[in-house]
Tab-separated table of C-alpha atoms in Angstrom:
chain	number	residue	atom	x	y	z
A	137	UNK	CA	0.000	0.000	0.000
A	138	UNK	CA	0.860	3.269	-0.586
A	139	UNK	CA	3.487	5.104	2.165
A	140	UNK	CA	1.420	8.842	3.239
A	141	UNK	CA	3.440	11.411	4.805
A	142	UNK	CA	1.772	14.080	6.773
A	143	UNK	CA	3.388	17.387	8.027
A	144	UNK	CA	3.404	18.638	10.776
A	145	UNK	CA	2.738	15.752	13.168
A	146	UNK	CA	1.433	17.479	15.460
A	147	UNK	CA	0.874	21.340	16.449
A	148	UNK	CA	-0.093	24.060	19.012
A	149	UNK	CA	-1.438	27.149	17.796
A	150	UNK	CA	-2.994	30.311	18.961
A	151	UNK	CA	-6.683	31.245	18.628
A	152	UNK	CA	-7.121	33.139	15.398
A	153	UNK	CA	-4.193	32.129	13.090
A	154	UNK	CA	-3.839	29.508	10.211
A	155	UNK	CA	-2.364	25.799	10.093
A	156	UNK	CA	-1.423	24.308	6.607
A	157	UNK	CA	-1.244	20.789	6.753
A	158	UNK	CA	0.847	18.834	4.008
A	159	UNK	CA	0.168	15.305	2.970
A	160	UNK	CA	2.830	13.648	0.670
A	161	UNK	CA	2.307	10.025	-0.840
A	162	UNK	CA	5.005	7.806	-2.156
A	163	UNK	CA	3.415	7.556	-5.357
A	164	UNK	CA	0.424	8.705	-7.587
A	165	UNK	CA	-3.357	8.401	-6.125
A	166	UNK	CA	-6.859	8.808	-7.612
A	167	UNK	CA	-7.910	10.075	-4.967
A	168	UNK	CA	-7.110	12.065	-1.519
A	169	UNK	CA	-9.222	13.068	1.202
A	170	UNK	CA	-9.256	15.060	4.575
A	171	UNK	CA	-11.015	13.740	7.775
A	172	UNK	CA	-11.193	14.984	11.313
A	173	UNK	CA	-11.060	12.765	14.310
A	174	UNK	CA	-11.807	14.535	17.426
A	175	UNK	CA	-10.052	13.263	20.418
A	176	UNK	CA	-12.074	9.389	21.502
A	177	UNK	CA	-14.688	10.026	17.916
A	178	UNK	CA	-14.731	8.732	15.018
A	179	UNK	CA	-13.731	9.886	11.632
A	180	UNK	CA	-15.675	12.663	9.535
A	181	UNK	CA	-14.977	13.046	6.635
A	182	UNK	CA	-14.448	16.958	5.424
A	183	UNK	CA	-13.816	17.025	1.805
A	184	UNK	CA	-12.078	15.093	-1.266
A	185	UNK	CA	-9.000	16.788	-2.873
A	186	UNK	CA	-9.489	16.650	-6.553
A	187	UNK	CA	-6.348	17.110	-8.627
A	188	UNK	CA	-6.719	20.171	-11.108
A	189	UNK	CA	-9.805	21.443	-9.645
A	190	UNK	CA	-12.006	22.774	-6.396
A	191	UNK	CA	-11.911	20.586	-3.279
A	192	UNK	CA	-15.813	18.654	-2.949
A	193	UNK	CA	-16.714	19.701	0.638
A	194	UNK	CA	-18.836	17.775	3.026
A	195	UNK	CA	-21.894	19.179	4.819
A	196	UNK	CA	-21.101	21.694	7.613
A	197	UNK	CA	-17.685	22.187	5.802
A	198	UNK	CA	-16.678	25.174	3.590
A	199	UNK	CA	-13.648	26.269	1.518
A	200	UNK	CA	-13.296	29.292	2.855
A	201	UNK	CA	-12.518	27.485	6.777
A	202	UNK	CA	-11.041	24.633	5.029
A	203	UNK	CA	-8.550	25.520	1.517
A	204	UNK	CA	-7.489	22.491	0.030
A	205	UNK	CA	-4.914	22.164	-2.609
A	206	UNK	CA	-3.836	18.946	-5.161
A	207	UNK	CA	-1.558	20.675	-7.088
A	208	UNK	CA	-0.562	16.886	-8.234
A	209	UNK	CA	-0.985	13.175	-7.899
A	210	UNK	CA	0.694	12.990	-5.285
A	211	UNK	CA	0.513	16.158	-2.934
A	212	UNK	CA	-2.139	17.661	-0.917
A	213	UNK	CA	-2.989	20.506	1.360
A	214	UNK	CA	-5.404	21.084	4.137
A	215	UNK	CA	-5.363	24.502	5.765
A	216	UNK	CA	-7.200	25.077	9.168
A	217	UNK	CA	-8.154	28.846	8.689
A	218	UNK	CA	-8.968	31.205	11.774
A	219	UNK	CA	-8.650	28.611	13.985
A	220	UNK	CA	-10.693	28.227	17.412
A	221	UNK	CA	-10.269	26.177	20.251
A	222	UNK	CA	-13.285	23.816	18.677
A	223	UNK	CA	-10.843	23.230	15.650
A	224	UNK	CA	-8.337	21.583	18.203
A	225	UNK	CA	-8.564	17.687	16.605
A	226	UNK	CA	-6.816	15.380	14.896
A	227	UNK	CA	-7.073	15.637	10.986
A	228	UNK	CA	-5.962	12.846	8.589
A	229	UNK	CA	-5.092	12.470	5.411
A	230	UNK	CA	-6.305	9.417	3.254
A	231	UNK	CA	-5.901	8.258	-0.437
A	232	UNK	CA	-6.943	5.612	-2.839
A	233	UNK	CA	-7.135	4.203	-6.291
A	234	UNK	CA	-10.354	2.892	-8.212
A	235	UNK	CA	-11.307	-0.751	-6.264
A	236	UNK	CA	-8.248	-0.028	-3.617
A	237	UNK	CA	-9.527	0.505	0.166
A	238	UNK	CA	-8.290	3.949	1.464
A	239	UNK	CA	-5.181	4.052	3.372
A	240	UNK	CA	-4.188	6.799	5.785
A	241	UNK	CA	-1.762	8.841	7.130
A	242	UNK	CA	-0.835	9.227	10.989
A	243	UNK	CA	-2.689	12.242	11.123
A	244	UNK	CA	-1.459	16.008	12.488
A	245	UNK	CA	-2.611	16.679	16.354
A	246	UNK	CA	-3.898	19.800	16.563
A	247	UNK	CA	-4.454	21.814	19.446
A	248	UNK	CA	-5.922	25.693	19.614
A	249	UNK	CA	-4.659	27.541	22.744
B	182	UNK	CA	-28.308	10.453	10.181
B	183	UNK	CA	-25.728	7.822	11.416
B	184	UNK	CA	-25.493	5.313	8.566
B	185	UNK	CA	-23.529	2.738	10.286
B	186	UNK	CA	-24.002	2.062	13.492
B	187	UNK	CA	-21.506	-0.123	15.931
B	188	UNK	CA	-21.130	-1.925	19.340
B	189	UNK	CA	-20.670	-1.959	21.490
B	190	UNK	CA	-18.210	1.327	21.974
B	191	UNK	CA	-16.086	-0.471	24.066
B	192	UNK	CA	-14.988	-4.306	25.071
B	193	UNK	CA	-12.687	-5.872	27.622
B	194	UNK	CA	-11.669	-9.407	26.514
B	195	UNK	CA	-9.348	-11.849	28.510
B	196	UNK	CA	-6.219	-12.859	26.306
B	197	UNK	CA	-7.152	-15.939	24.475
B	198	UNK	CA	-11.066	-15.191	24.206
B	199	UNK	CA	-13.125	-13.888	21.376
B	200	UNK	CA	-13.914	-10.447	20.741
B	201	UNK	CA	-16.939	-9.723	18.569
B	202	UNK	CA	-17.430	-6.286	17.623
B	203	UNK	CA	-20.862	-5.777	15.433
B	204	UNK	CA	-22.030	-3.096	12.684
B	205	UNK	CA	-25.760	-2.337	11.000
B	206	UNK	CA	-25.875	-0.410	7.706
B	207	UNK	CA	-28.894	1.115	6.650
B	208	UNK	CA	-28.443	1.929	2.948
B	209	UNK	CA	-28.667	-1.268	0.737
B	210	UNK	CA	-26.541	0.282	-1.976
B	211	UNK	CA	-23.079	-0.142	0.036
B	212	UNK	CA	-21.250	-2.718	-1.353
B	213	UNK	CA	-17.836	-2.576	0.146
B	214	UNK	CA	-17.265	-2.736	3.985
B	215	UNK	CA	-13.744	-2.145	5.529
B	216	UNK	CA	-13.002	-2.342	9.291
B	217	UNK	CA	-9.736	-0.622	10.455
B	218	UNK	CA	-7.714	-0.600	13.770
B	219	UNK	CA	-6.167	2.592	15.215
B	220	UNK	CA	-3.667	2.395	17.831
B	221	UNK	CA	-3.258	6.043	19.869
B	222	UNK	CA	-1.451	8.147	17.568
B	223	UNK	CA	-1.682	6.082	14.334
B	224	UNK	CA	-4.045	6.798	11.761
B	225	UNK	CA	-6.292	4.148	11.235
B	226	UNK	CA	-4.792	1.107	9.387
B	227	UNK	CA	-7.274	-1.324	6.839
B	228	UNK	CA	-7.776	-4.308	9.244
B	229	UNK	CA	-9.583	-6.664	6.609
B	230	UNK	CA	-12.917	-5.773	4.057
B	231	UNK	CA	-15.754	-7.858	2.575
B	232	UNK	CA	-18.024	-7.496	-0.458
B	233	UNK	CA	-21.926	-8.276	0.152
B	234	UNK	CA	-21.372	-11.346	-2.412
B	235	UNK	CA	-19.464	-13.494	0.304
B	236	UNK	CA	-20.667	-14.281	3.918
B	237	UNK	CA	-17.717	-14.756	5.443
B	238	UNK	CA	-13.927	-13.912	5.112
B	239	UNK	CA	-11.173	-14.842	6.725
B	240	UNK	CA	-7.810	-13.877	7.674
B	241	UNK	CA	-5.516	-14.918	10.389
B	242	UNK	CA	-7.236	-14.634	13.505
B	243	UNK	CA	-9.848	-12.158	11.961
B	244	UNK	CA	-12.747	-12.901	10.375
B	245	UNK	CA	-15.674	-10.573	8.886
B	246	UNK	CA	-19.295	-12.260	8.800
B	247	UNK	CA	-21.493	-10.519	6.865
B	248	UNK	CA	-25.330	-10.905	6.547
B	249	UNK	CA	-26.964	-9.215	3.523
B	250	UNK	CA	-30.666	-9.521	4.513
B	251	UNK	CA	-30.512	-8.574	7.903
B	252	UNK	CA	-27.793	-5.368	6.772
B	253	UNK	CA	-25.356	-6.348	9.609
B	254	UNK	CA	-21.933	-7.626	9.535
B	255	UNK	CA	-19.313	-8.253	12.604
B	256	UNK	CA	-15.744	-9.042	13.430
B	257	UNK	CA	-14.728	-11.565	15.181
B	258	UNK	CA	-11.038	-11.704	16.519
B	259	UNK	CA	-10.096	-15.316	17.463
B	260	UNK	CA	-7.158	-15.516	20.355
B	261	UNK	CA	-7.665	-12.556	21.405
B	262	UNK	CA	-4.049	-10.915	22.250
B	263	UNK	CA	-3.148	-7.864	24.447
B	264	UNK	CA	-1.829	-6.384	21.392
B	265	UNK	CA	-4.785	-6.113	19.602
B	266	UNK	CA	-6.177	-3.558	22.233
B	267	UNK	CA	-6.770	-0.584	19.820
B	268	UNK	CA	-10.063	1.255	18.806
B	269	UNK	CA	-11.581	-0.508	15.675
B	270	UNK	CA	-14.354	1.163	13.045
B	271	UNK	CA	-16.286	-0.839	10.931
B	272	UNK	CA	-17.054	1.436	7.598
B	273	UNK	CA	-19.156	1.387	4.474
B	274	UNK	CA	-18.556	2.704	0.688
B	275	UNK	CA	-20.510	3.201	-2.257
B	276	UNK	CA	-19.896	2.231	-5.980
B	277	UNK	CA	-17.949	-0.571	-5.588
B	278	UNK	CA	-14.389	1.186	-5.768
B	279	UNK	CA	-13.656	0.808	-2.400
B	280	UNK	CA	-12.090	3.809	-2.116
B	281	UNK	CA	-15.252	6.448	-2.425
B	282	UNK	CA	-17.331	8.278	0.493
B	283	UNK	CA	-16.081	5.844	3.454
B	284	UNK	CA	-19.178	6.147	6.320
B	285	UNK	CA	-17.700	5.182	9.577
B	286	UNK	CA	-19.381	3.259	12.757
B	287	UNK	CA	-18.415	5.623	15.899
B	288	UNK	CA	-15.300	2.424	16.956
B	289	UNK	CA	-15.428	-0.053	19.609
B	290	UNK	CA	-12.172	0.457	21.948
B	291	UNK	CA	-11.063	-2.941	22.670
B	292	UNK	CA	-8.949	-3.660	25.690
B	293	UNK	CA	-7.560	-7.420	25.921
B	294	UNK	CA	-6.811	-8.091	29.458
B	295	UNK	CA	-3.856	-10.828	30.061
């Protein structure tokens, strides 16, 4: 299966500022998507990363909380805009290939002082 | 709407015993089901997945039992081992790619007590 790297691992960041989050996979991927895990939940599931075009957000998620970038097959990015303490979680990164299960990442911690 | 739905949310086993975790879907057009295990601080890793077209499947000391009618399917975890204490989700996809839309049960933390 394919080897996801996310960046940073984990983070600690003040009320009001931005988080980018970068996930890199070893090689090229249909498809990529963002989740958040808050702390003892399960996972929800906030957009897919389409390469070339817009991010496809889920309910209660929008773009302009959540940017995503695919610049490529193999690269995305998921930033955490004005961040509150409610946006302290654990977000993942996932990917997968047409009739391949989705793998993911280790996730980055993130906690909003 | 919770679409899958899992128990129980959490499971002490002694080492050596069999831990059943089970799962209920309610839309019939699913037709790939993945369970994962998480360890803390580990994303979640693909444990073992069925289609609806087999009842059971196998692997090592895991097996998935699935029942179309009833829209329920379970893991079972044979010899239960103090390292398979971890949280584990059952999940559901559409379209048959496996990889599309993944609805996750809310995980079953299961401690296996030596």
């Amino acid at each position: 299966s394919a080897v996801i790297s996310q960046k940073p691992s984990r983070d600690i960041c003040q009320r009001g500022t931005s988080l980018t989050i970068q996930c890199q996979v070893d090689s090229q991927v249909t498809m990529m998507f963002w989740y958040r895990q808050q702390p003892g939940q399960s996972l929800t599931l906030i957009a897919t990363a389409n390469q070339g075009s817009e991010a496809t957000y889920e309910s209660g998620f929008v773009i302009d909380k959540f940017p995503i970038s695919r610049p490529n097959l193999t690269f995305s990015t998921l930033t955490v805009s004005n961040m509150s303490p409610e946006d302290s979680s654990i977000y993942l990164c996932s990917v997968g290939s047409k009739n391949q299960p989705q793998h993911f990442g280790d996730g980055t911690r993130l906690s909003i002082l | 709407q919770q679409q899958v739905k899992q128990s129980p949310q959490s499971l002490i086993v002694q080492k050596g015993g069999i831990s059943i975790i089970n799962c209920a879907y309610e839309n019939t057009a699913f037709d790939y089901f993945p369970w994962y295990q998480q360890f803390p601080g580990k994303g979640p890793a693909l444990l073992i997945a069925i289609r609806p077209d087999v009842s059971e499947k196998k692997e090592g000391r895991f097996t998935i039992s699935f029942n179309k009618s009833a829209k329920q399917f379970s893991l079972h975890i044979m010899d239960s081992q103090p390292g398979d204490s971890a949280t584990y989700f059952c999940a559901a996809t559409l379209s048959g790619a496996g990889s599309y839309q993944l609805t996750f049960g809310k995980g079953t933390k299961l401690s296996v007590i030596p």
